[in-house]
Coordinates of C-alpha atoms in Angstrom, one line a residue:
Chain A
X857 CA 126.7 -98.3 200.6
X858 CA 123.8 -100.1 199.1
X859 CA 121.0 -100.7 201.5
X860 CA 119.9 -104.3 202.3
X861 CA 116.6 -103.7 200.4
X862 CA 118.5 -102.5 197.4
X863 CA 120.8 -105.5 197.5
X864 CA 117.8 -107.8 197.8
X865 CA 116.0 -106.2 194.9
X866 CA 119.2 -106.4 192.8
X867 CA 119.6 -110.1 193.7
X868 CA 116.1 -110.8 192.4
X869 CA 117.0 -109.1 189.1
X870 CA 120.2 -111.0 188.7
X871 CA 118.3 -114.3 189.3
X872 CA 116.5 -113.9 185.9
X873 CA 119.8 -113.5 184.0
X874 CA 122.9 -115.6 183.2
X875 CA 125.4 -113.2 184.7
X876 CA 125.2 -110.3 187.1
X877 CA 126.5 -107.6 184.8
X878 CA 123.4 -108.1 182.6
X879 CA 121.4 -106.6 185.5
X880 CA 123.3 -103.2 185.2
X881 CA 120.3 -101.3 184.0
X882 CA 117.9 -102.9 186.5
X883 CA 120.3 -102.3 189.3
X884 CA 120.6 -98.6 188.5
X885 CA 116.8 -98.4 188.2
X886 CA 116.4 -100.1 191.6
X887 CA 118.8 -97.6 193.3
X888 CA 117.0 -94.8 191.6
X889 CA 113.6 -96.1 192.8
X890 CA 114.9 -96.0 196.4
X891 CA 116.8 -92.6 196.2
X892 CA 115.1 -90.7 193.3
X893 CA 118.4 -90.4 191.4
X894 CA 121.8 -92.0 191.1
X895 CA 124.6 -90.0 192.7
X896 CA 128.4 -90.7 192.1
X897 CA 128.7 -92.8 195.2
X898 CA 125.7 -94.9 194.3
X899 CA 127.1 -95.5 190.9
X900 CA 130.4 -96.6 192.4
X901 CA 128.6 -98.9 194.8
X902 CA 126.5 -100.5 192.1
X903 CA 129.7 -101.0 190.0
X904 CA 131.4 -102.7 192.9
X905 CA 128.4 -104.9 193.6
X906 CA 128.2 -106.0 189.9
X907 CA 132.0 -106.1 189.4
X908 CA 131.8 -103.5 186.7
X909 CA 134.0 -100.5 186.1
X910 CA 132.5 -97.1 186.9
X911 CA 133.2 -96.0 183.3
X912 CA 131.2 -98.9 181.9
X913 CA 128.3 -98.3 184.2
X914 CA 128.4 -94.6 183.6
X915 CA 128.1 -95.3 179.9
X916 CA 125.0 -97.3 180.6
X917 CA 123.5 -94.7 183.0
X918 CA 123.9 -91.8 180.6
X919 CA 122.5 -93.7 177.7
X920 CA 118.9 -94.2 179.0
X921 CA 116.3 -91.5 179.3
X922 CA 114.9 -92.6 182.6
X923 CA 118.1 -93.0 184.6
X924 CA 118.8 -89.8 186.4
X925 CA 122.4 -88.7 187.2
X926 CA 121.2 -85.4 188.5
X927 CA 118.8 -84.8 191.4
X928 CA 115.0 -84.6 190.7
X929 CA 112.1 -83.4 192.8
X930 CA 109.6 -85.6 194.7
X931 CA 107.5 -85.8 191.5
X932 CA 108.6 -86.0 187.9
X933 CA 106.4 -84.5 185.2
X934 CA 107.1 -86.0 181.8
X935 CA 105.3 -84.1 179.0
X936 CA 105.0 -85.8 175.6
X937 CA 106.7 -83.7 172.9
X938 CA 106.0 -86.0 170.0
X939 CA 104.1 -85.4 166.8
X940 CA 100.4 -85.9 167.7
X941 CA 100.6 -84.1 171.0
X942 CA 102.5 -81.3 169.2
X943 CA 99.7 -81.0 166.8
X944 CA 97.0 -81.0 169.4
X945 CA 98.2 -78.5 171.9
X946 CA 101.4 -79.9 173.5
X947 CA 103.1 -76.5 173.2
X948 CA 100.3 -74.8 175.1
X949 CA 100.6 -77.4 177.8
X950 CA 104.4 -76.7 178.0
X951 CA 103.7 -73.0 178.4
X952 CA 101.1 -73.8 181.0
X953 CA 103.5 -76.0 183.0
X954 CA 106.2 -73.4 182.9
X955 CA 103.8 -70.7 184.1
X956 CA 102.3 -72.9 186.9
X957 CA 105.5 -74.4 188.1
X958 CA 107.8 -71.4 187.5
X959 CA 110.5 -73.6 186.0
X960 CA 111.7 -74.5 182.5
X961 CA 112.2 -78.0 181.0
X962 CA 114.9 -79.9 182.9
X963 CA 114.5 -77.8 186.0
X964 CA 113.2 -78.6 189.5
X965 CA 111.0 -76.3 191.6
X966 CA 112.8 -74.6 194.5
X967 CA 110.6 -76.5 197.0
X968 CA 111.8 -79.7 195.5
X969 CA 108.3 -80.8 194.6
X970 CA 108.4 -81.1 190.8
X971 CA 110.9 -81.7 188.0
X972 CA 109.7 -80.9 184.5
X973 CA 110.9 -83.1 181.6
X974 CA 109.8 -84.1 178.2
X975 CA 109.3 -87.6 177.0
X976 CA 108.8 -89.1 173.5
X977 CA 105.4 -90.4 172.4
X978 CA 103.6 -92.0 175.4
X979 CA 101.6 -94.4 173.2
X980 CA 98.1 -92.8 173.8
X981 CA 97.9 -90.6 170.7
X982 CA 94.2 -91.1 170.4
X983 CA 93.9 -89.2 173.7
X984 CA 96.5 -86.5 173.0
X985 CA 97.8 -84.3 174.5
X986 CA 99.2 -86.3 177.3
X987 CA 101.8 -86.3 180.1
X988 CA 102.8 -88.5 183.0
X989 CA 103.4 -87.5 186.6
X990 CA 105.4 -90.3 188.3
X991 CA 103.6 -93.5 187.3
X992 CA 100.3 -91.9 186.4
X993 CA 99.2 -91.2 182.8
X994 CA 97.0 -88.1 182.2
X995 CA 95.4 -87.7 178.8
X996 CA 93.1 -85.3 176.8
X997 CA 94.6 -82.4 178.8
X998 CA 94.1 -78.6 178.5
X999 CA 96.3 -75.9 180.1
X1000 CA 93.3 -75.0 182.3
X1001 CA 93.3 -78.5 183.8
X1002 CA 97.0 -78.3 184.9
X1003 CA 96.7 -76.5 188.2
X1004 CA 94.1 -78.9 189.6
X1005 CA 96.1 -81.9 188.4
X1006 CA 99.3 -80.7 189.9
X1007 CA 97.6 -80.0 193.3
X1008 CA 97.1 -83.8 193.6
X1009 CA 100.8 -84.3 194.0
X1010 CA 102.3 -83.0 197.3
Chain B
X1371 CA 83.7 -109.7 161.0
X1372 CA 86.0 -111.6 163.3
X1373 CA 88.3 -109.8 165.8
X1374 CA 90.3 -112.6 167.4
X1375 CA 93.0 -110.3 168.9
X1376 CA 90.7 -107.7 170.6
X1377 CA 87.4 -109.6 170.8
X1378 CA 87.9 -110.5 174.5
X1379 CA 89.1 -107.1 175.6
X1380 CA 86.6 -105.6 178.1
X1381 CA 84.9 -102.3 177.4
X1382 CA 85.2 -101.2 181.0
X1383 CA 89.0 -101.1 180.8
X1384 CA 89.5 -104.0 183.3
X1385 CA 91.9 -106.8 182.4
X1386 CA 90.9 -110.2 181.2
X1387 CA 91.8 -112.7 184.0
X1388 CA 93.1 -116.2 183.5
X1389 CA 89.7 -117.7 184.3
X1390 CA 88.0 -115.4 181.8
X1391 CA 90.7 -116.0 179.2
X1392 CA 90.3 -119.8 179.5
X1393 CA 86.5 -119.7 179.4
X1394 CA 86.8 -117.9 176.1
X1395 CA 89.0 -120.6 174.7
X1396 CA 92.4 -119.3 175.9
X1397 CA 95.4 -121.6 176.1
X1398 CA 93.7 -124.1 173.7
X1399 CA 96.1 -123.0 171.0
X1400 CA 99.0 -123.9 173.4
X1401 CA 97.4 -127.2 174.3
X1402 CA 97.3 -128.1 170.6
X1403 CA 100.8 -126.8 170.0
X1404 CA 102.2 -128.9 172.7
X1405 CA 100.7 -132.0 171.1
X1406 CA 102.7 -131.1 167.9
X1407 CA 106.5 -131.3 167.3
X1408 CA 108.3 -127.9 167.0
X1409 CA 108.7 -128.5 163.3
X1410 CA 104.9 -129.0 163.0
X1411 CA 104.2 -125.8 164.8
X1412 CA 106.7 -123.9 162.6
X1413 CA 105.0 -125.4 159.5
X1414 CA 101.6 -124.3 160.7
X1415 CA 102.8 -120.7 161.3
X1416 CA 104.6 -120.7 158.0
X1417 CA 101.4 -121.9 156.2
X1418 CA 99.4 -119.1 157.9
X1419 CA 101.6 -116.5 156.1
X1420 CA 101.7 -114.5 159.3
X1421 CA 104.1 -111.5 158.8
X1422 CA 105.8 -109.5 161.6
X1423 CA 103.5 -106.8 163.0
X1424 CA 106.3 -104.6 164.4
X1425 CA 106.5 -102.9 161.0
X1426 CA 108.9 -104.7 158.8
X1427 CA 106.5 -107.5 157.8
X1428 CA 109.0 -110.3 157.7
X1429 CA 107.2 -113.7 157.6
X1430 CA 107.3 -115.1 161.1
X1431 CA 107.6 -118.8 160.2
X1432 CA 110.6 -118.0 158.0
X1433 CA 112.2 -115.9 160.7
X1434 CA 112.0 -118.9 163.1
X1435 CA 113.3 -121.4 160.5
X1436 CA 116.9 -120.0 160.8
X1437 CA 117.1 -121.1 164.5
X1438 CA 119.4 -124.1 164.9
X1439 CA 117.3 -127.1 166.1
X1440 CA 117.9 -130.5 167.6
X1441 CA 120.0 -131.9 170.4
X1442 CA 123.3 -130.2 169.2
X1443 CA 121.8 -126.6 169.0
X1444 CA 123.3 -124.1 171.4
X1445 CA 121.3 -123.7 174.6
X1446 CA 119.5 -122.0 176.2
X1447 CA 117.6 -120.5 173.4
X1448 CA 115.6 -117.4 173.9
X1449 CA 112.2 -115.9 172.9
X1450 CA 112.0 -112.1 173.3
X1451 CA 108.9 -110.0 172.9
X1452 CA 109.5 -106.5 171.6
X1453 CA 107.0 -104.4 173.6
X1454 CA 109.0 -101.2 173.4
X1455 CA 106.4 -99.4 171.4
X1456 CA 108.1 -96.0 171.1
X1457 CA 107.3 -95.2 167.5
X1458 CA 105.6 -91.8 167.7
X1459 CA 101.9 -92.1 166.8
X1460 CA 101.7 -95.8 167.8
X1461 CA 99.5 -97.1 170.5
X1462 CA 98.4 -100.7 169.5
X1463 CA 100.6 -102.9 171.7
X1464 CA 99.5 -100.9 174.8
X1465 CA 95.9 -102.0 174.2
X1466 CA 96.8 -105.7 173.7
X1467 CA 98.9 -105.9 176.8
X1468 CA 96.6 -103.9 179.1
X1469 CA 93.5 -105.6 177.9
X1470 CA 94.4 -109.2 177.4
X1471 CA 97.9 -110.0 178.7
X1472 CA 97.4 -113.8 178.7
X1473 CA 97.1 -113.8 175.0
X1474 CA 100.7 -112.5 174.8
X1475 CA 101.9 -115.0 177.4
X1476 CA 100.3 -117.9 175.5
X1477 CA 101.8 -116.7 172.2
X1478 CA 105.2 -116.5 173.7
X1479 CA 105.0 -120.1 175.1
X1480 CA 103.9 -121.4 171.6
X1481 CA 106.9 -119.6 170.0
X1482 CA 109.2 -121.0 172.6
X1483 CA 108.0 -124.5 171.9
X1484 CA 108.4 -123.9 168.1
X1485 CA 112.1 -123.1 168.5
X1486 CA 112.8 -125.1 171.6
X1487 CA 113.5 -122.0 173.7
X1488 CA 113.5 -122.3 177.5
X1489 CA 113.7 -118.7 178.6
X1490 CA 111.7 -115.6 177.5
X1491 CA 111.8 -111.9 178.1
X1492 CA 109.2 -109.2 177.5
X1493 CA 111.1 -106.0 176.7
X1494 CA 108.5 -103.4 177.9
X1495 CA 108.7 -99.7 177.6
X1496 CA 108.9 -97.8 180.8
X1497 CA 105.8 -95.7 180.3
X1498 CA 103.5 -98.7 180.2
X1499 CA 102.9 -99.0 183.9
X1500 CA 99.5 -100.5 183.7
X1501 CA 100.6 -103.0 181.1
X1502 CA 103.6 -103.9 183.4
X1503 CA 101.4 -104.5 186.4
X1504 CA 98.9 -106.6 184.4
X1505 CA 101.5 -108.6 182.6
X1506 CA 103.4 -109.5 185.8
X1507 CA 100.1 -110.6 187.3
X1508 CA 99.3 -112.7 184.2
X1509 CA 102.7 -114.4 184.3
X1510 CA 102.2 -115.2 188.0
X1511 CA 98.8 -116.7 187.3
X1512 CA 100.3 -118.7 184.5
X1513 CA 103.0 -120.2 186.7
X1514 CA 100.4 -121.0 189.3
X1515 CA 98.3 -122.8 186.7
X1516 CA 101.2 -124.9 185.4
X1517 CA 101.3 -122.9 182.1
X1518 CA 104.8 -121.6 182.7
X1519 CA 107.8 -123.2 184.5
X1520 CA 108.7 -126.9 184.4
X1521 CA 106.8 -129.5 182.4
X1522 CA 104.1 -127.2 181.1
X1523 CA 100.7 -129.0 181.0
X1524 CA 102.5 -132.2 181.6
X1525 CA 104.0 -132.2 178.2
X1526 CA 107.7 -132.1 179.2
X1527 CA 108.2 -128.5 177.9
X1528 CA 110.0 -126.0 180.2
X1529 CA 109.7 -122.3 179.8
X1530 CA 110.4 -119.3 182.1
X1531 CA 109.2 -115.9 181.3
X1532 CA 110.5 -112.6 182.7
X1533 CA 109.7 -108.9 182.2
X1534 CA 112.4 -106.3 181.6
X1535 CA 111.2 -102.7 181.9
X1536 CA 113.3 -100.6 179.6
X1537 CA 115.1 -97.5 180.9
X1538 CA 113.9 -95.8 177.8
X1539 CA 115.4 -95.1 174.3
X1540 CA 113.7 -95.4 170.9
X1541 CA 116.6 -97.3 169.5
X1542 CA 115.7 -100.2 171.8
X1543 CA 113.0 -101.1 169.4
X1544 CA 115.7 -102.2 166.9
X1545 CA 116.0 -105.9 167.6
X1546 CA 119.8 -106.1 168.1
X1547 CA 119.9 -102.9 170.1
X1548 CA 117.2 -104.4 172.2
X1549 CA 119.3 -107.5 172.8
X1550 CA 122.2 -105.3 174.0
X1551 CA 119.8 -103.5 176.4
X1552 CA 118.7 -106.8 177.8
X1553 CA 122.3 -107.7 178.4
X1554 CA 122.6 -104.5 180.5
X1555 CA 124.6 -102.6 177.9
X1556 CA 124.1 -99.4 175.9
X1557 CA 121.6 -100.1 173.2
X1558 CA 123.7 -99.7 170.1
X1559 CA 122.6 -101.9 167.2
X1560 CA 124.8 -104.9 166.3
X1561 CA 126.2 -105.8 162.9
X1562 CA 124.3 -108.4 161.0
X1563 CA 125.1 -111.2 160.3
X1564 CA 125.2 -113.0 162.6
X1565 CA 121.4 -112.7 162.9
X1566 CA 119.8 -113.1 166.3
X1567 CA 118.4 -116.5 165.4
X1568 CA 121.9 -117.8 165.3
X1569 CA 123.7 -115.6 167.8
X1570 CA 121.3 -113.3 169.7
X1571 CA 120.8 -112.7 173.4
X1572 CA 124.0 -113.7 175.4
X1573 CA 125.3 -115.1 172.1
X1574 CA 122.6 -117.8 172.0
X1575 CA 119.9 -118.4 169.3
X1576 CA 117.1 -115.9 169.8
X1577 CA 113.9 -114.9 168.2
X1578 CA 112.5 -111.4 168.7
X1579 CA 108.9 -110.7 167.7
X1580 CA 106.5 -107.9 168.2
X1581 CA 103.6 -108.1 170.7
X1582 CA 101.0 -108.1 167.9
X1583 CA 102.8 -110.9 166.1
X1584 CA 102.8 -113.1 169.3
X1585 CA 99.1 -112.6 170.0
X1586 CA 98.2 -114.0 166.6
X1587 CA 99.8 -117.4 167.4
X1588 CA 97.3 -118.8 169.9
X1589 CA 94.6 -118.3 167.2
X1590 CA 96.6 -119.8 164.4
X1591 CA 97.3 -122.9 166.5
X1592 CA 93.8 -123.2 167.8
X1593 CA 92.0 -122.7 164.5
X1594 CA 94.5 -123.4 161.8
X1595 CA 96.6 -121.7 159.2
X1596 CA 93.8 -121.7 156.6
X1597 CA 91.3 -120.0 158.9
X1598 CA 93.9 -117.3 159.6
X1599 CA 94.7 -116.7 156.0
X1600 CA 90.9 -116.4 155.3
X1601 CA 90.4 -113.6 157.8
X1602 CA 91.2 -111.2 155.1
X1603 CA 90.1 -111.4 151.5
X1604 CA 91.4 -107.9 150.8
X1605 CA 95.1 -108.8 150.5
X1606 CA 97.6 -111.5 149.8
X1607 CA 98.4 -111.2 153.5
X1608 CA 96.4 -113.1 156.0
X1609 CA 94.8 -112.2 159.4
X1610 CA 93.6 -109.1 161.0
X1611 CA 95.6 -105.9 161.7
X1612 CA 95.3 -103.3 164.4
X1613 CA 94.8 -99.9 162.7
X1614 CA 94.8 -96.6 164.5
X1615 CA 94.2 -92.9 163.8
X1616 CA 95.5 -89.9 165.6
X1617 CA 95.4 -86.2 164.8
X1618 CA 92.4 -84.1 163.9
X1619 CA 89.8 -86.9 163.3
X1620 CA 86.4 -86.8 164.9
X1621 CA 87.0 -90.0 166.8
X1622 CA 90.7 -91.0 167.0
X1623 CA 91.1 -94.6 168.1
X1624 CA 92.2 -98.1 167.3
X1625 CA 90.4 -100.9 165.4
X1626 CA 91.0 -104.5 164.5
X1627 CA 90.2 -105.0 160.8
X1628 CA 91.0 -107.5 158.1
X1629 CA 94.5 -106.7 156.9
X1630 CA 94.4 -104.8 153.7
X1631 CA 91.6 -102.4 154.8
X1632 CA 91.9 -99.0 153.2
X1633 CA 92.8 -95.7 154.8
X1634 CA 89.4 -94.4 153.6
X1635 CA 87.5 -97.0 155.6
X1636 CA 89.7 -96.5 158.7
X1637 CA 89.5 -92.7 158.7
X1638 CA 86.0 -92.1 157.4
X1639 CA 84.0 -95.1 158.6
X1640 CA 85.8 -95.8 161.9
X1641 CA 87.3 -92.5 163.0
X1642 CA 84.3 -90.5 161.7
X1643 CA 86.3 -88.4 159.2
X1644 CA 88.0 -85.1 159.8
X1645 CA 86.9 -82.7 162.5
X1646 CA 84.7 -79.9 161.3
X1647 CA 86.7 -77.1 159.7
X1648 CA 89.7 -79.4 158.8
X1649 CA 90.6 -81.0 155.5
X1650 CA 93.0 -83.9 155.1
X1651 CA 96.3 -83.0 153.4
X1652 CA 98.3 -86.2 154.0
X1653 CA 99.0 -88.9 156.5
X1654 CA 101.9 -91.0 157.8
X1655 CA 100.3 -94.5 157.5
X1656 CA 102.2 -96.3 160.2
X1657 CA 104.1 -94.1 162.6
X1658 CA 106.7 -91.4 162.4
X1659 CA 109.2 -93.3 160.3
X1660 CA 106.9 -93.9 157.2
X1661 CA 106.6 -91.8 154.1
X1662 CA 103.7 -89.4 153.8
X1663 CA 100.7 -90.5 151.7
X1664 CA 97.9 -88.3 150.4
X1665 CA 94.2 -88.3 149.6
X1666 CA 95.2 -90.1 146.3
X1667 CA 96.1 -93.1 148.4
X1668 CA 93.0 -93.4 150.5
X1669 CA 91.6 -96.4 148.6
X1670 CA 94.8 -98.4 148.6
X1671 CA 94.9 -101.6 150.7
X1672 CA 97.0 -101.0 153.8
X1673 CA 98.8 -104.4 153.8
X1674 CA 102.5 -105.0 153.7
X1675 CA 103.2 -104.9 149.9
X1676 CA 100.8 -102.3 148.4
X1677 CA 102.1 -99.1 150.2
X1678 CA 105.6 -100.1 149.2
X1679 CA 104.6 -99.8 145.6
X1680 CA 103.5 -96.2 146.4
X1681 CA 106.7 -95.2 148.1
X1682 CA 105.6 -95.8 151.7
X1683 CA 105.2 -98.6 154.2
X1684 CA 102.5 -100.1 156.4
X1685 CA 104.7 -99.6 159.4
X1686 CA 102.8 -100.1 162.6
X1687 CA 99.4 -99.4 161.0
X1688 CA 98.6 -96.5 163.2
X1689 CA 98.3 -93.4 161.0
X1690 CA 99.0 -89.8 161.9
X1691 CA 96.9 -87.2 160.1
X1692 CA 98.2 -84.0 158.6
X1693 CA 95.4 -81.5 158.3
X1694 CA 95.3 -78.3 156.2
X1695 CA 95.8 -76.1 159.2
X1696 CA 98.9 -77.8 160.5
X1697 CA 102.2 -76.8 159.1
X1698 CA 104.0 -79.6 157.2
X1699 CA 107.4 -78.0 157.9
X1700 CA 106.6 -77.7 161.6
X1701 CA 105.4 -81.3 161.7
X1702 CA 108.7 -82.5 160.1
X1703 CA 110.7 -80.3 162.5
X1704 CA 109.0 -82.1 165.4
X1705 CA 109.6 -85.5 163.8
X1706 CA 113.3 -84.8 163.1
X1707 CA 113.9 -83.4 166.6
X1708 CA 112.7 -86.7 168.0
X1709 CA 114.9 -88.8 165.7
X1710 CA 117.9 -86.6 166.4
X1711 CA 117.4 -86.9 170.1
X1712 CA 116.9 -90.7 170.0
X1713 CA 119.8 -91.5 167.7
X1714 CA 122.2 -93.8 169.6
X1715 CA 125.2 -91.9 168.0
X1716 CA 126.8 -95.0 166.5
X1717 CA 126.9 -94.0 162.8
X1718 CA 127.9 -90.6 161.4
X1719 CA 125.0 -89.8 159.1
X1720 CA 122.6 -90.4 161.9
X1721 CA 124.6 -88.8 164.7
X1722 CA 125.6 -85.7 162.7
X1723 CA 123.0 -85.5 160.0
X1724 CA 119.9 -85.6 162.1
X1725 CA 120.7 -82.7 164.4
X1726 CA 121.7 -80.7 161.3
X1727 CA 118.4 -81.5 159.6
X1728 CA 116.6 -80.7 162.9
X1729 CA 118.3 -77.3 163.2
X1730 CA 117.6 -76.4 159.5
X1731 CA 113.9 -77.2 159.9
X1732 CA 113.6 -75.3 163.3
X1733 CA 115.2 -72.3 161.7
X1734 CA 112.9 -72.5 158.7
X1735 CA 109.9 -72.7 161.0
X1736 CA 111.1 -69.6 162.9
X1737 CA 111.5 -67.6 159.6
X1738 CA 115.2 -68.0 159.4
X1739 CA 115.3 -70.4 156.4
X1740 CA 117.8 -69.5 153.6
X1741 CA 117.9 -70.2 149.9
X1742 CA 119.7 -73.5 149.4
X1743 CA 118.2 -75.1 152.6
X1744 CA 115.9 -77.4 150.6
X1745 CA 118.9 -78.8 148.6
X1746 CA 120.7 -79.3 151.9
X1747 CA 117.7 -81.2 153.3
X1748 CA 117.4 -83.3 150.2
X1749 CA 121.1 -84.1 150.4
X1750 CA 120.8 -85.2 154.1
X1751 CA 117.7 -87.3 153.2
X1752 CA 119.8 -89.2 150.8
X1753 CA 122.7 -89.8 153.2
X1754 CA 120.3 -90.8 156.0
X1755 CA 118.7 -93.3 153.7
X1756 CA 119.2 -97.0 153.3
X1757 CA 122.8 -98.3 152.9
X1758 CA 124.6 -95.6 154.8
X1759 CA 123.9 -96.7 158.4
X1760 CA 124.0 -99.7 160.7
X1761 CA 120.3 -99.8 161.4
X1762 CA 117.0 -98.5 160.2
X1763 CA 116.7 -95.4 162.5
X1764 CA 118.1 -92.9 160.1
X1765 CA 116.5 -94.4 157.0
X1766 CA 113.2 -94.2 158.9
X1767 CA 113.8 -90.5 159.7
X1768 CA 114.5 -89.9 156.0
X1769 CA 111.1 -91.2 155.0
X1770 CA 108.8 -88.3 156.3
X1771 CA 111.5 -85.9 155.3
X1772 CA 112.0 -86.9 151.7
X1773 CA 108.2 -87.4 151.1
X1774 CA 107.4 -84.1 152.9
X1775 CA 109.8 -82.2 150.7
X1776 CA 108.2 -83.8 147.6
X1777 CA 104.6 -83.5 148.5
X1778 CA 104.5 -80.2 150.4
X1779 CA 107.4 -78.4 148.5
X1780 CA 105.4 -75.2 148.2
X1781 CA 105.1 -74.9 152.0
X1782 CA 108.8 -75.3 152.4
X1783 CA 109.5 -72.7 149.7
X1784 CA 107.0 -70.2 151.2
X1785 CA 108.7 -70.5 154.6
X1786 CA 112.0 -69.4 153.0
X1787 CA 110.6 -66.8 150.6
X1788 CA 108.3 -65.1 153.2
X1789 CA 110.7 -65.6 156.1
X1790 CA 107.9 -66.8 158.4
X1791 CA 105.7 -69.8 158.9
X1792 CA 102.5 -69.2 156.9
X1793 CA 100.6 -71.2 159.5
X1794 CA 101.7 -68.9 162.3
X1795 CA 103.9 -71.6 163.8
X1796 CA 107.2 -71.1 165.6
X1797 CA 109.8 -73.8 166.4

């Protein structure tokens, strides 16, 4: 079941569009914002709400990088793996994150605190290397700065 | 030197508010535009010779001229801002939206009036959280001040503006894929024709322009086409351009300069030259999907037409440096991994060819390259190129590949012959 808050947020998204199916991506993002990820039941509920088939909605959900069909931790680390960050130490950051978190790319720490992912170019190449944790951008990073940075996210 | 696009942006990183924007002459271009007919606004923009700043350089006024006009035209018509900036190495639209969001809002209202559009969307990439917050606030301020909504400035023009935050895919930067994403669908590109100006968003006439294109409009309308054209004496193109440098420069960054400025000026005068101990080997002039240029091209005007004569493109105008201690094979492996991941999977050369190229380059970088690999890569570069796919993603991927193979051939050959990366890299 979608919650009243989710239904209200989805209603606002539909209001800016000529028909409700056009809000499919936003509706999935809204559900994810409330629940961290989109499980099978949530996908069916959104489909029912927008009068869309599960198959059509699944096609949308699996197309986009930031819609999660698998559980993620409380915080999502997105490490830039594009060209300038690669050149300026992105691989060292990746190794540092692996060592600090004890998980590999695509995995979640056993305490459910962090999920580690990569992301294409974050659009701050003059301050590379960079990563995002949740909504926060962190730039000019070194592996040595990671432990202190991660401590800020419970 | 005039910097109309970035001149108001505050050094302390705070946003320009509506009050500050207006004190600095903001919304005067809109006021003037609303006193003109849509045809007159289109004529002014056409006369300015403004060309699309997203990378393709198509003349903006001509793009608009294909929109059906008058009482019988299909409605609603749409204006869409492509703010999906996902081209690796590109960080110009971020600055414009974070620093001075009203300039974009004003530009979009002017464009809406020019094509008689009543609804607009900013298609914004997910990662730009600060830009989103500031843009939403600017839009709310504009509604409050009667600059958006019904009867704008009492001139009988209606325009509603919404923000769509993308759920993330590079292909959304392609304008017809972007329209599918706005419709809530998978972002596969559409066949053209019909072009979006005739049948775009929800099947209605639609104009899609880049952020940097829109922000030029308030100035063109406030100060005139001739003034705009005169901003640069370095090129047949008019106006200024945001140029950027990333990689091993002393001071990577972003600068607004007359269009047609040279890579030498941008790299050596603005970015302080290469870091100590590094030499320039080449550069991608405007993002990941442009062909490599070299030192021999440093004095060429970076406008829309000149780099094309030398086998490359201006692209987004934000250059990525290749220094002498970075492996050109490893760099290409990184670029092709990105393109392979971000292909939407619609066309065969892109869906199948890019992962193949990516695997070949990764193997080469690990020391597992084999004789014949360079021929295979050249073969793929051809089939990824123009004419074989629905959209420009694969041809864009082929650009750094084909020019890398040509300019840094010895590096590729050494990887295969020595069965290792001479730079000590590993994929």
